[in-house]
């Protein structure tokens, strides 16, 4: 299994075995951080942001520091992707100086274009279509809480967005059954669902997408939600509030699972909208463990992709 020099743009590009290796590495890095103290000695990661961030910026930057490397934050204004400078030219400049590029973008094609024109690994730190490093941290958290992947059911409730897509791909690769419920018209992309169904047949899990909340949540060990309007959809936020209101994760919805499930959220949360304080702050909430695991999972990714 070879990760060196590869890009991480979407989990679709990785086999179940490779995702398993990435997740095992994330657990190793978390357990024994000292063993990786010099893993990226003298290496630099450029971090390009077209959108705001707390977790992604701080965990990639802290991760590089802990691996004895260095990270450079490039703000939306400085990146000016496709405006100040073309995406291929940005990639051709950066590859001359740094050992890896992390990018948070609007159009997914931008990370594809960066990867096509940079000879160093490109890591997707969220695009409109995918959030792969989030899903890795989430599945690290799921295994820590449940102790396994086999026989585990994850329910995702709300908008079929970038986070949903990466969860579908991660679930099908780890063998976790996933059930998604969205309002009509907000389902995840069909090609991604089909891919997850196909991979799930091989790993022994089911993939279910519907508009039926009760069906999604019933028997779930984990209930996951995300904001109703993602970054870039601010103008739709008001309209979406009415449409998504029945999909709020509150105590009543959690009780519908019948399993006292854990609660997951990638954050930032809009408390009082997609989730109540009662659920987000309950003892079953793993939201800050997920946030912590962003650090460990991404250190694992960087060690495997950018290490010697
Ligand atoms: N979950 C996540 O990616 O958080 P940020 O948007 O703060 O980076
Ligand atoms: N779906 C959200 C995730 C934020 C981490 C967004 O894209 O804004």
PDB file of C-alpha atoms and ligand atoms in Angstrom:
ATOM      1  CA  UNK A   1       0.000   0.000   0.000  1.00  0.00           C
ATOM      2  CA  UNK A   2       1.644   3.230  -1.096  1.00  0.00           C
ATOM      3  CA  UNK A   3       0.457   6.682  -0.056  1.00  0.00           C
ATOM      4  CA  UNK A   4       3.603   8.707  -0.698  1.00  0.00           C
ATOM      5  CA  UNK A   5       3.054  11.613  -3.092  1.00  0.00           C
ATOM      6  CA  UNK A   6      -0.659  10.938  -3.560  1.00  0.00           C
ATOM      7  CA  UNK A   7      -3.443  13.510  -3.334  1.00  0.00           C
ATOM      8  CA  UNK A   8      -6.418  13.253  -0.964  1.00  0.00           C
ATOM      9  CA  UNK A   9      -9.229  14.975  -2.855  1.00  0.00           C
ATOM     10  CA  UNK A  10     -12.085  12.556  -2.139  1.00  0.00           C
ATOM     11  CA  UNK A  11     -12.299   9.202  -0.326  1.00  0.00           C
ATOM     12  CA  UNK A  12     -13.680   7.759  -3.578  1.00  0.00           C
ATOM     13  CA  UNK A  13     -10.043   7.481  -4.742  1.00  0.00           C
ATOM     14  CA  UNK A  14      -9.154   5.170  -1.829  1.00  0.00           C
ATOM     15  CA  UNK A  15      -9.995   1.490  -1.393  1.00  0.00           C
ATOM     16  CA  UNK A  16     -11.512   0.096   1.809  1.00  0.00           C
ATOM     17  CA  UNK A  17      -8.067  -1.336   2.644  1.00  0.00           C
ATOM     18  CA  UNK A  18      -6.408   2.056   2.184  1.00  0.00           C
ATOM     19  CA  UNK A  19      -9.012   3.845   4.306  1.00  0.00           C
ATOM     20  CA  UNK A  20      -8.462   1.172   6.959  1.00  0.00           C
ATOM     21  CA  UNK A  21      -4.730   1.877   6.891  1.00  0.00           C
ATOM     22  CA  UNK A  22      -5.292   5.645   7.167  1.00  0.00           C
ATOM     23  CA  UNK A  23      -7.579   5.131  10.160  1.00  0.00           C
ATOM     24  CA  UNK A  24      -5.158   2.734  11.848  1.00  0.00           C
ATOM     25  CA  UNK A  25      -2.408   5.305  11.353  1.00  0.00           C
ATOM     26  CA  UNK A  26      -4.632   7.999  12.874  1.00  0.00           C
ATOM     27  CA  UNK A  27      -5.073   5.813  15.972  1.00  0.00           C
ATOM     28  CA  UNK A  28      -1.297   5.199  16.152  1.00  0.00           C
ATOM     29  CA  UNK A  29      -0.504   8.909  15.852  1.00  0.00           C
ATOM     30  CA  UNK A  30      -2.988   9.711  18.613  1.00  0.00           C
ATOM     31  CA  UNK A  31      -1.652   6.988  20.921  1.00  0.00           C
ATOM     32  CA  UNK A  32       2.023   7.758  20.484  1.00  0.00           C
ATOM     33  CA  UNK A  33       2.526  11.299  19.162  1.00  0.00           C
ATOM     34  CA  UNK A  34       6.162  11.307  20.309  1.00  0.00           C
ATOM     35  CA  UNK A  35       6.983   8.628  17.729  1.00  0.00           C
ATOM     36  CA  UNK A  36       6.131  11.144  14.985  1.00  0.00           C
ATOM     37  CA  UNK A  37       7.930  14.155  16.484  1.00  0.00           C
ATOM     38  CA  UNK A  38      10.333  14.477  13.532  1.00  0.00           C
ATOM     39  CA  UNK A  39       8.158  12.837  10.852  1.00  0.00           C
ATOM     40  CA  UNK A  40       7.926  15.944   8.643  1.00  0.00           C
ATOM     41  CA  UNK A  41      11.179  17.599   9.715  1.00  0.00           C
ATOM     42  CA  UNK A  42      11.897  20.662   7.566  1.00  0.00           C
ATOM     43  CA  UNK A  43       8.750  20.248   5.449  1.00  0.00           C
ATOM     44  CA  UNK A  44       6.206  22.945   4.691  1.00  0.00           C
ATOM     45  CA  UNK A  45       2.485  22.799   4.023  1.00  0.00           C
ATOM     46  CA  UNK A  46       0.749  25.654   2.170  1.00  0.00           C
ATOM     47  CA  UNK A  47      -2.841  26.117   3.341  1.00  0.00           C
ATOM     48  CA  UNK A  48      -5.082  27.901   0.837  1.00  0.00           C
ATOM     49  CA  UNK A  49      -8.475  29.130   2.037  1.00  0.00           C
ATOM     50  CA  UNK A  50     -11.335  30.399  -0.135  1.00  0.00           C
ATOM     51  CA  UNK A  51     -13.738  30.006   2.827  1.00  0.00           C
ATOM     52  CA  UNK A  52     -13.467  30.647   6.584  1.00  0.00           C
ATOM     53  CA  UNK A  53     -12.275  27.970   9.032  1.00  0.00           C
ATOM     54  CA  UNK A  54     -11.488  27.353  12.681  1.00  0.00           C
ATOM     55  CA  UNK A  55     -10.873  23.604  13.001  1.00  0.00           C
ATOM     56  CA  UNK A  56      -9.273  22.952   9.623  1.00  0.00           C
ATOM     57  CA  UNK A  57      -6.786  25.780   9.873  1.00  0.00           C
ATOM     58  CA  UNK A  58      -5.811  25.173  13.490  1.00  0.00           C
ATOM     59  CA  UNK A  59      -5.532  21.384  13.203  1.00  0.00           C
ATOM     60  CA  UNK A  60      -3.467  21.369  10.006  1.00  0.00           C
ATOM     61  CA  UNK A  61      -1.192  24.122  11.318  1.00  0.00           C
ATOM     62  CA  UNK A  62      -0.802  22.550  14.770  1.00  0.00           C
ATOM     63  CA  UNK A  63      -0.333  19.149  13.149  1.00  0.00           C
ATOM     64  CA  UNK A  64       2.564  20.424  11.054  1.00  0.00           C
ATOM     65  CA  UNK A  65       4.175  22.014  14.130  1.00  0.00           C
ATOM     66  CA  UNK A  66       3.865  18.748  16.067  1.00  0.00           C
ATOM     67  CA  UNK A  67       5.506  16.859  13.165  1.00  0.00           C
ATOM     68  CA  UNK A  68       8.428  19.335  13.212  1.00  0.00           C
ATOM     69  CA  UNK A  69       7.288  20.922   9.952  1.00  0.00           C
ATOM     70  CA  UNK A  70       5.775  24.305   9.204  1.00  0.00           C
ATOM     71  CA  UNK A  71       2.467  25.514   7.775  1.00  0.00           C
ATOM     72  CA  UNK A  72       1.669  28.744   5.950  1.00  0.00           C
ATOM     73  CA  UNK A  73      -1.826  30.238   5.994  1.00  0.00           C
ATOM     74  CA  UNK A  74      -2.894  31.788   2.687  1.00  0.00           C
ATOM     75  CA  UNK A  75      -6.021  33.900   3.116  1.00  0.00           C
ATOM     76  CA  UNK A  76      -8.837  34.114   0.560  1.00  0.00           C
ATOM     77  CA  UNK A  77      -7.522  37.529  -0.532  1.00  0.00           C
ATOM     78  CA  UNK A  78      -3.920  36.304  -0.917  1.00  0.00           C
ATOM     79  CA  UNK A  79      -4.898  33.113  -2.724  1.00  0.00           C
ATOM     80  CA  UNK A  80      -7.158  34.948  -5.156  1.00  0.00           C
ATOM     81  CA  UNK A  81      -7.596  31.645  -6.967  1.00  0.00           C
ATOM     82  CA  UNK A  82      -8.595  32.255 -10.562  1.00  0.00           C
ATOM     83  CA  UNK A  83      -8.796  36.000  -9.908  1.00  0.00           C
ATOM     84  CA  UNK A  84      -5.372  37.283  -8.883  1.00  0.00           C
ATOM     85  CA  UNK A  85      -3.710  34.298 -10.538  1.00  0.00           C
ATOM     86  CA  UNK A  86      -4.863  31.200 -12.397  1.00  0.00           C
ATOM     87  CA  UNK A  87      -5.207  27.978 -10.394  1.00  0.00           C
ATOM     88  CA  UNK A  88      -2.561  26.141 -12.486  1.00  0.00           C
ATOM     89  CA  UNK A  89      -0.093  29.001 -11.948  1.00  0.00           C
ATOM     90  CA  UNK A  90      -0.717  29.025  -8.195  1.00  0.00           C
ATOM     91  CA  UNK A  91       0.005  25.268  -8.182  1.00  0.00           C
ATOM     92  CA  UNK A  92       3.176  25.673 -10.310  1.00  0.00           C
ATOM     93  CA  UNK A  93       4.490  28.329  -7.924  1.00  0.00           C
ATOM     94  CA  UNK A  94       3.705  26.488  -4.716  1.00  0.00           C
ATOM     95  CA  UNK A  95       5.269  23.193  -5.814  1.00  0.00           C
ATOM     96  CA  UNK A  96       8.633  24.972  -6.130  1.00  0.00           C
ATOM     97  CA  UNK A  97       8.618  25.882  -2.428  1.00  0.00           C
ATOM     98  CA  UNK A  98       6.486  23.543  -0.361  1.00  0.00           C
ATOM     99  CA  UNK A  99       6.027  19.799   0.232  1.00  0.00           C
ATOM    100  CA  UNK A 100       2.240  19.750   0.304  1.00  0.00           C
ATOM    101  CA  UNK A 101      -0.838  21.886  -0.334  1.00  0.00           C
ATOM    102  CA  UNK A 102      -4.052  21.876   1.670  1.00  0.00           C
ATOM    103  CA  UNK A 103      -6.923  23.764   0.056  1.00  0.00           C
ATOM    104  CA  UNK A 104     -10.441  24.721   1.166  1.00  0.00           C
ATOM    105  CA  UNK A 105     -12.406  25.781  -1.902  1.00  0.00           C
ATOM    106  CA  UNK A 106     -15.826  26.377  -3.408  1.00  0.00           C
ATOM    107  CA  UNK A 107     -15.817  24.396  -6.698  1.00  0.00           C
ATOM    108  CA  UNK A 108     -14.368  20.905  -6.209  1.00  0.00           C
ATOM    109  CA  UNK A 109     -12.719  21.268  -9.636  1.00  0.00           C
ATOM    110  CA  UNK A 110     -10.278  23.745  -8.055  1.00  0.00           C
ATOM    111  CA  UNK A 111      -8.632  21.069  -5.868  1.00  0.00           C
ATOM    112  CA  UNK A 112      -8.593  18.781  -8.915  1.00  0.00           C
ATOM    113  CA  UNK A 113      -6.841  21.513 -10.914  1.00  0.00           C
ATOM    114  CA  UNK A 114      -4.348  22.226  -8.128  1.00  0.00           C
ATOM    115  CA  UNK A 115      -3.539  18.522  -7.982  1.00  0.00           C
ATOM    116  CA  UNK A 116      -3.192  18.286 -11.761  1.00  0.00           C
ATOM    117  CA  UNK A 117      -0.627  21.090 -11.833  1.00  0.00           C
ATOM    118  CA  UNK A 118       1.317  20.556  -8.600  1.00  0.00           C
ATOM    119  CA  UNK A 119       3.836  17.747  -8.209  1.00  0.00           C
ATOM    120  CA  UNK A 120       3.306  17.707  -4.429  1.00  0.00           C
ATOM    121  CA  UNK A 121       0.347  16.126  -2.581  1.00  0.00           C
ATOM    122  CA  UNK A 122      -2.863  18.161  -2.509  1.00  0.00           C
ATOM    123  CA  UNK A 123      -5.253  17.603   0.412  1.00  0.00           C
ATOM    124  CA  UNK A 124      -8.880  18.704   0.198  1.00  0.00           C
ATOM    125  CA  UNK A 125      -9.731  20.685   3.335  1.00  0.00           C
ATOM    126  CA  UNK A 126     -13.388  20.964   2.182  1.00  0.00           C
ATOM    127  CA  UNK A 127     -14.905  21.676  -1.193  1.00  0.00           C
ATOM    128  CA  UNK A 128     -18.545  22.223  -2.132  1.00  0.00           C
ATOM    129  CA  UNK A 129     -18.759  18.462  -2.793  1.00  0.00           C
ATOM    130  CA  UNK A 130     -16.536  16.699  -0.252  1.00  0.00           C
ATOM    131  CA  UNK A 131     -14.941  16.972   3.195  1.00  0.00           C
ATOM    132  CA  UNK A 132     -12.711  13.869   3.330  1.00  0.00           C
ATOM    133  CA  UNK A 133     -10.496  14.766   6.306  1.00  0.00           C
ATOM    134  CA  UNK A 134     -13.607  15.447   8.374  1.00  0.00           C
ATOM    135  CA  UNK A 135     -14.951  11.973   7.595  1.00  0.00           C
ATOM    136  CA  UNK A 136     -11.633  10.373   8.579  1.00  0.00           C
ATOM    137  CA  UNK A 137     -11.759  12.105  11.977  1.00  0.00           C
ATOM    138  CA  UNK A 138     -15.416  11.100  12.323  1.00  0.00           C
ATOM    139  CA  UNK A 139     -14.714   7.442  11.642  1.00  0.00           C
ATOM    140  CA  UNK A 140     -11.786   7.525  14.060  1.00  0.00           C
ATOM    141  CA  UNK A 141     -14.295   8.821  16.637  1.00  0.00           C
ATOM    142  CA  UNK A 142     -16.875   6.173  15.728  1.00  0.00           C
ATOM    143  CA  UNK A 143     -14.400   3.357  16.312  1.00  0.00           C
ATOM    144  CA  UNK A 144     -13.235   4.886  19.594  1.00  0.00           C
ATOM    145  CA  UNK A 145     -16.829   5.059  20.860  1.00  0.00           C
ATOM    146  CA  UNK A 146     -18.221   1.799  19.462  1.00  0.00           C
ATOM    147  CA  UNK A 147     -15.001  -0.212  19.618  1.00  0.00           C
ATOM    148  CA  UNK A 148     -15.601  -1.541  16.089  1.00  0.00           C
ATOM    149  CA  UNK A 149     -17.072  -0.798  12.658  1.00  0.00           C
ATOM    150  CA  UNK A 150     -18.835  -4.092  11.984  1.00  0.00           C
ATOM    151  CA  UNK A 151     -22.519  -4.013  12.795  1.00  0.00           C
ATOM    152  CA  UNK A 152     -22.516  -0.273  13.490  1.00  0.00           C
ATOM    153  CA  UNK A 153     -25.281   1.943  12.059  1.00  0.00           C
ATOM    154  CA  UNK A 154     -24.799   5.647  11.413  1.00  0.00           C
ATOM    155  CA  UNK A 155     -27.785   7.888  10.692  1.00  0.00           C
ATOM    156  CA  UNK A 156     -27.242  11.234   8.962  1.00  0.00           C
ATOM    157  CA  UNK A 157     -30.100  13.703   9.180  1.00  0.00           C
ATOM    158  CA  UNK A 158     -30.398  17.016   7.307  1.00  0.00           C
ATOM    159  CA  UNK A 159     -28.806  18.438   4.170  1.00  0.00           C
ATOM    160  CA  UNK A 160     -27.246  16.016   1.662  1.00  0.00           C
ATOM    161  CA  UNK A 161     -24.051  18.044   1.387  1.00  0.00           C
ATOM    162  CA  UNK A 162     -20.251  17.764   1.202  1.00  0.00           C
ATOM    163  CA  UNK A 163     -20.092  16.185   4.671  1.00  0.00           C
ATOM    164  CA  UNK A 164     -22.812  13.645   3.750  1.00  0.00           C
ATOM    165  CA  UNK A 165     -20.924  12.659   0.603  1.00  0.00           C
ATOM    166  CA  UNK A 166     -17.709  11.979   2.493  1.00  0.00           C
ATOM    167  CA  UNK A 167     -19.585  10.098   5.242  1.00  0.00           C
ATOM    168  CA  UNK A 168     -21.220   7.865   2.602  1.00  0.00           C
ATOM    169  CA  UNK A 169     -17.821   7.073   1.103  1.00  0.00           C
ATOM    170  CA  UNK A 170     -16.173   6.478   4.503  1.00  0.00           C
ATOM    171  CA  UNK A 171     -19.046   4.315   5.778  1.00  0.00           C
ATOM    172  CA  UNK A 172     -19.041   2.084   2.720  1.00  0.00           C
ATOM    173  CA  UNK A 173     -15.281   1.641   3.013  1.00  0.00           C
ATOM    174  CA  UNK A 174     -15.248   0.803   6.739  1.00  0.00           C
ATOM    175  CA  UNK A 175     -18.347  -1.422   6.590  1.00  0.00           C
ATOM    176  CA  UNK A 176     -20.532   0.889   8.696  1.00  0.00           C
ATOM    177  CA  UNK A 177     -24.181   0.884   7.599  1.00  0.00           C
ATOM    178  CA  UNK A 178     -25.391   4.384   6.833  1.00  0.00           C
ATOM    179  CA  UNK A 179     -28.905   5.716   6.578  1.00  0.00           C
ATOM    180  CA  UNK A 180     -29.480   9.264   5.320  1.00  0.00           C
ATOM    181  CA  UNK A 181     -32.706  11.264   5.684  1.00  0.00           C
ATOM    182  CA  UNK A 182     -33.082  14.634   3.969  1.00  0.00           C
ATOM    183  CA  UNK A 183     -35.987  16.830   2.931  1.00  0.00           C
ATOM    184  CA  UNK A 184     -37.103  16.115  -0.662  1.00  0.00           C
ATOM    185  CA  UNK A 185     -34.757  17.828  -3.122  1.00  0.00           C
ATOM    186  CA  UNK A 186     -31.804  17.888  -0.707  1.00  0.00           C
ATOM    187  CA  UNK A 187     -30.611  14.298  -1.158  1.00  0.00           C
ATOM    188  CA  UNK A 188     -26.914  13.509  -1.611  1.00  0.00           C
ATOM    189  CA  UNK A 189     -25.639  13.112  -5.185  1.00  0.00           C
ATOM    190  CA  UNK A 190     -26.849   9.936  -6.888  1.00  0.00           C
ATOM    191  CA  UNK A 191     -23.458   8.937  -8.311  1.00  0.00           C
ATOM    192  CA  UNK A 192     -21.909   9.063  -4.833  1.00  0.00           C
ATOM    193  CA  UNK A 193     -24.772   7.060  -3.317  1.00  0.00           C
ATOM    194  CA  UNK A 194     -24.401   4.421  -6.069  1.00  0.00           C
ATOM    195  CA  UNK A 195     -20.665   4.210  -5.492  1.00  0.00           C
ATOM    196  CA  UNK A 196     -21.238   3.762  -1.747  1.00  0.00           C
ATOM    197  CA  UNK A 197     -23.866   1.063  -2.348  1.00  0.00           C
ATOM    198  CA  UNK A 198     -21.451  -0.804  -4.627  1.00  0.00           C
ATOM    199  CA  UNK A 199     -18.524  -0.624  -2.192  1.00  0.00           C
ATOM    200  CA  UNK A 200     -20.845  -1.456   0.726  1.00  0.00           C
ATOM    201  CA  UNK A 201     -21.768  -4.754  -0.947  1.00  0.00           C
ATOM    202  CA  UNK A 202     -18.107  -5.701  -0.759  1.00  0.00           C
ATOM    203  CA  UNK A 203     -17.558  -4.563   2.849  1.00  0.00           C
ATOM    204  CA  UNK A 204     -20.882  -5.908   4.116  1.00  0.00           C
ATOM    205  CA  UNK A 205     -22.867  -2.798   4.993  1.00  0.00           C
ATOM    206  CA  UNK A 206     -26.059  -1.177   3.794  1.00  0.00           C
ATOM    207  CA  UNK A 207     -26.550   2.309   2.364  1.00  0.00           C
ATOM    208  CA  UNK A 208     -29.996   3.838   2.556  1.00  0.00           C
ATOM    209  CA  UNK A 209     -31.139   7.292   1.403  1.00  0.00           C
ATOM    210  CA  UNK A 210     -34.701   8.527   1.962  1.00  0.00           C
ATOM    211  CA  UNK A 211     -36.843  11.415   3.156  1.00  0.00           C
ATOM    212  CA  UNK A 212     -37.997   9.346   6.130  1.00  0.00           C
ATOM    213  CA  UNK A 213     -36.553  10.507   9.440  1.00  0.00           C
ATOM    214  CA  UNK A 214     -37.890   7.613  11.541  1.00  0.00           C
ATOM    215  CA  UNK A 215     -36.531   5.029   9.123  1.00  0.00           C
ATOM    216  CA  UNK A 216     -33.075   6.613   9.098  1.00  0.00           C
ATOM    217  CA  UNK A 217     -32.745   6.947  12.842  1.00  0.00           C
ATOM    218  CA  UNK A 218     -34.282   3.646  13.962  1.00  0.00           C
ATOM    219  CA  UNK A 219     -31.639   1.403  15.534  1.00  0.00           C
ATOM    220  CA  UNK A 220     -28.804   3.863  14.829  1.00  0.00           C
ATOM    221  CA  UNK A 221     -25.787   3.856  17.137  1.00  0.00           C
ATOM    222  CA  UNK A 222     -24.772   7.330  15.953  1.00  0.00           C
ATOM    223  CA  UNK A 223     -26.881  10.286  14.787  1.00  0.00           C
ATOM    224  CA  UNK A 224     -25.013  12.921  12.755  1.00  0.00           C
ATOM    225  CA  UNK A 225     -26.159  16.295  11.489  1.00  0.00           C
ATOM    226  CA  UNK A 226     -24.640  19.397   9.881  1.00  0.00           C
ATOM    227  CA  UNK A 227     -25.734  22.972   9.209  1.00  0.00           C
ATOM    228  CA  UNK A 228     -28.748  23.465   6.951  1.00  0.00           C
ATOM    229  CA  UNK A 229     -26.989  26.077   4.795  1.00  0.00           C
ATOM    230  CA  UNK A 230     -23.319  25.456   4.034  1.00  0.00           C
ATOM    231  CA  UNK A 231     -20.664  28.054   3.334  1.00  0.00           C
ATOM    232  CA  UNK A 232     -21.577  29.663   0.019  1.00  0.00           C
ATOM    233  CA  UNK A 233     -25.334  29.078   0.531  1.00  0.00           C
ATOM    234  CA  UNK A 234     -25.891  31.993   2.921  1.00  0.00           C
ATOM    235  CA  UNK A 235     -28.530  33.548   0.660  1.00  0.00           C
ATOM    236  CA  UNK A 236     -30.676  30.389   0.995  1.00  0.00           C
ATOM    237  CA  UNK A 237     -30.400  30.217   4.791  1.00  0.00           C
ATOM    238  CA  UNK A 238     -33.807  31.746   5.569  1.00  0.00           C
ATOM    239  CA  UNK A 239     -35.700  29.600   3.083  1.00  0.00           C
ATOM    240  CA  UNK A 240     -33.884  26.462   4.227  1.00  0.00           C
ATOM    241  CA  UNK A 241     -34.800  27.052   7.883  1.00  0.00           C
ATOM    242  CA  UNK A 242     -38.471  26.352   7.182  1.00  0.00           C
ATOM    243  CA  UNK A 243     -37.761  23.341   4.973  1.00  0.00           C
ATOM    244  CA  UNK A 244     -35.335  21.699   7.398  1.00  0.00           C
ATOM    245  CA  UNK A 245     -37.169  22.462  10.676  1.00  0.00           C
ATOM    246  CA  UNK A 246     -38.650  18.918  10.962  1.00  0.00           C
ATOM    247  CA  UNK A 247     -35.105  17.539  10.674  1.00  0.00           C
ATOM    248  CA  UNK A 248     -33.805  19.217  13.827  1.00  0.00           C
ATOM    249  CA  UNK A 249     -31.858  16.802  16.025  1.00  0.00           C
ATOM    250  CA  UNK A 250     -33.491  17.188  19.423  1.00  0.00           C
ATOM    251  CA  UNK A 251     -34.157  14.871  22.368  1.00  0.00           C
ATOM    252  CA  UNK A 252     -37.325  13.561  20.725  1.00  0.00           C
ATOM    253  CA  UNK A 253     -35.532  12.608  17.529  1.00  0.00           C
ATOM    254  CA  UNK A 254     -32.668  10.977  19.464  1.00  0.00           C
ATOM    255  CA  UNK A 255     -35.248   8.923  21.396  1.00  0.00           C
ATOM    256  CA  UNK A 256     -36.694   7.652  18.095  1.00  0.00           C
ATOM    257  CA  UNK A 257     -33.496   5.644  17.594  1.00  0.00           C
ATOM    258  CA  UNK A 258     -34.390   3.426  20.550  1.00  0.00           C
ATOM    259  CA  UNK A 259     -30.683   2.834  21.203  1.00  0.00           C
ATOM    260  CA  UNK A 260     -29.533   5.894  23.215  1.00  0.00           C
ATOM    261  CA  UNK A 261     -27.265   6.856  20.289  1.00  0.00           C
ATOM    262  CA  UNK A 262     -24.155   8.999  20.290  1.00  0.00           C
ATOM    263  CA  UNK A 263     -24.416  12.424  18.658  1.00  0.00           C
ATOM    264  CA  UNK A 264     -21.992  13.645  15.975  1.00  0.00           C
ATOM    265  CA  UNK A 265     -21.582  17.032  14.246  1.00  0.00           C
ATOM    266  CA  UNK A 266     -18.646  18.303  12.188  1.00  0.00           C
ATOM    267  CA  UNK A 267     -19.071  21.836  13.626  1.00  0.00           C
ATOM    268  CA  UNK A 268     -19.556  24.741  13.477  1.00  0.00           C
ATOM    269  CA  UNK A 269     -23.066  24.118  14.861  1.00  0.00           C
ATOM    270  CA  UNK A 270     -25.969  26.497  14.568  1.00  0.00           C
ATOM    271  CA  UNK A 271     -27.434  25.633  17.941  1.00  0.00           C
ATOM    272  CA  UNK A 272     -31.203  25.948  18.045  1.00  0.00           C
ATOM    273  CA  UNK A 273     -31.398  25.171  14.312  1.00  0.00           C
ATOM    274  CA  UNK A 274     -30.104  21.745  13.221  1.00  0.00           C
ATOM    275  CA  UNK A 275     -29.354  20.697  16.831  1.00  0.00           C
ATOM    276  CA  UNK A 276     -30.557  21.710  20.281  1.00  0.00           C
ATOM    277  CA  UNK A 277     -28.188  22.563  23.147  1.00  0.00           C
ATOM    278  CA  UNK A 278     -29.686  19.657  25.041  1.00  0.00           C
ATOM    279  CA  UNK A 279     -28.359  17.166  22.473  1.00  0.00           C
ATOM    280  CA  UNK A 280     -25.093  18.964  21.639  1.00  0.00           C
ATOM    281  CA  UNK A 281     -24.158  19.216  25.334  1.00  0.00           C
ATOM    282  CA  UNK A 282     -25.442  15.791  26.408  1.00  0.00           C
ATOM    283  CA  UNK A 283     -23.085  13.085  27.710  1.00  0.00           C
ATOM    284  CA  UNK A 284     -23.695  11.209  24.430  1.00  0.00           C
ATOM    285  CA  UNK A 285     -22.339  14.084  22.344  1.00  0.00           C
ATOM    286  CA  UNK A 286     -18.923  13.405  20.753  1.00  0.00           C
ATOM    287  CA  UNK A 287     -18.592  16.712  18.927  1.00  0.00           C
ATOM    288  CA  UNK A 288     -15.383  17.879  20.595  1.00  0.00           C
ATOM    289  CA  UNK A 289     -13.811  14.424  20.341  1.00  0.00           C
ATOM    290  CA  UNK A 290     -14.464  14.656  16.592  1.00  0.00           C
ATOM    291  CA  UNK A 291     -12.846  18.100  16.561  1.00  0.00           C
ATOM    292  CA  UNK A 292      -9.818  16.764  18.467  1.00  0.00           C
ATOM    293  CA  UNK A 293      -9.495  13.842  16.083  1.00  0.00           C
ATOM    294  CA  UNK A 294      -9.167  16.220  13.144  1.00  0.00           C
ATOM    295  CA  UNK A 295      -5.651  16.837  14.478  1.00  0.00           C
ATOM    296  CA  UNK A 296      -4.691  13.163  14.770  1.00  0.00           C
ATOM    297  CA  UNK A 297      -6.333  12.001  11.525  1.00  0.00           C
ATOM    298  CA  UNK A 298      -4.749  14.806   9.494  1.00  0.00           C
ATOM    299  CA  UNK A 299      -1.319  14.209  11.042  1.00  0.00           C
ATOM    300  CA  UNK A 300      -1.683  10.603   9.858  1.00  0.00           C
ATOM    301  CA  UNK A 301      -2.670  11.764   6.374  1.00  0.00           C
ATOM    302  CA  UNK A 302       0.274  14.161   6.150  1.00  0.00           C
ATOM    303  CA  UNK A 303       2.777  11.582   7.444  1.00  0.00           C
ATOM    304  CA  UNK A 304       1.624   9.025   4.869  1.00  0.00           C
ATOM    305  CA  UNK A 305       1.359  11.430   1.907  1.00  0.00           C
ATOM    306  CA  UNK A 306       4.237  13.815   2.636  1.00  0.00           C
ATOM    307  CA  UNK A 307       6.654  11.714   4.731  1.00  0.00           C
ATOM    308  CA  UNK A 308       9.935  10.278   3.422  1.00  0.00           C
TER     309      UNK A 308
HETATM  310  N1  LIG B   1     -15.463  21.084  10.611  1.00  0.00           N
HETATM  311  C1  LIG B   1     -14.690  21.995  10.014  1.00  0.00           C
HETATM  312  O1  LIG B   1     -14.129  21.779   8.937  1.00  0.00           O
HETATM  313  O2  LIG B   1     -14.558  23.158  10.711  1.00  0.00           O
HETATM  314  P1  LIG B   1     -13.977  24.549  10.148  1.00  0.00           P
HETATM  315  O3  LIG B   1     -14.922  25.009   9.075  1.00  0.00           O
HETATM  316  O4  LIG B   1     -13.944  25.468  11.323  1.00  0.00           O
HETATM  317  O5  LIG B   1     -12.605  24.290   9.587  1.00  0.00           O
HETATM  318  N1  LIG B   2     -21.338  21.612   5.241  1.00  0.00           N
HETATM  319  C1  LIG B   2     -20.576  22.612   5.952  1.00  0.00           C
HETATM  320  C2  LIG B   2     -19.418  22.001   6.671  1.00  0.00           C
HETATM  321  C3  LIG B   2     -18.554  22.948   7.446  1.00  0.00           C
HETATM  322  C4  LIG B   2     -17.367  22.298   8.082  1.00  0.00           C
HETATM  323  C5  LIG B   2     -20.126  23.674   4.974  1.00  0.00           C
HETATM  324  O1  LIG B   2     -19.683  23.326   3.878  1.00  0.00           O
HETATM  325  O2  LIG B   2     -20.199  24.857   5.324  1.00  0.00           O
END
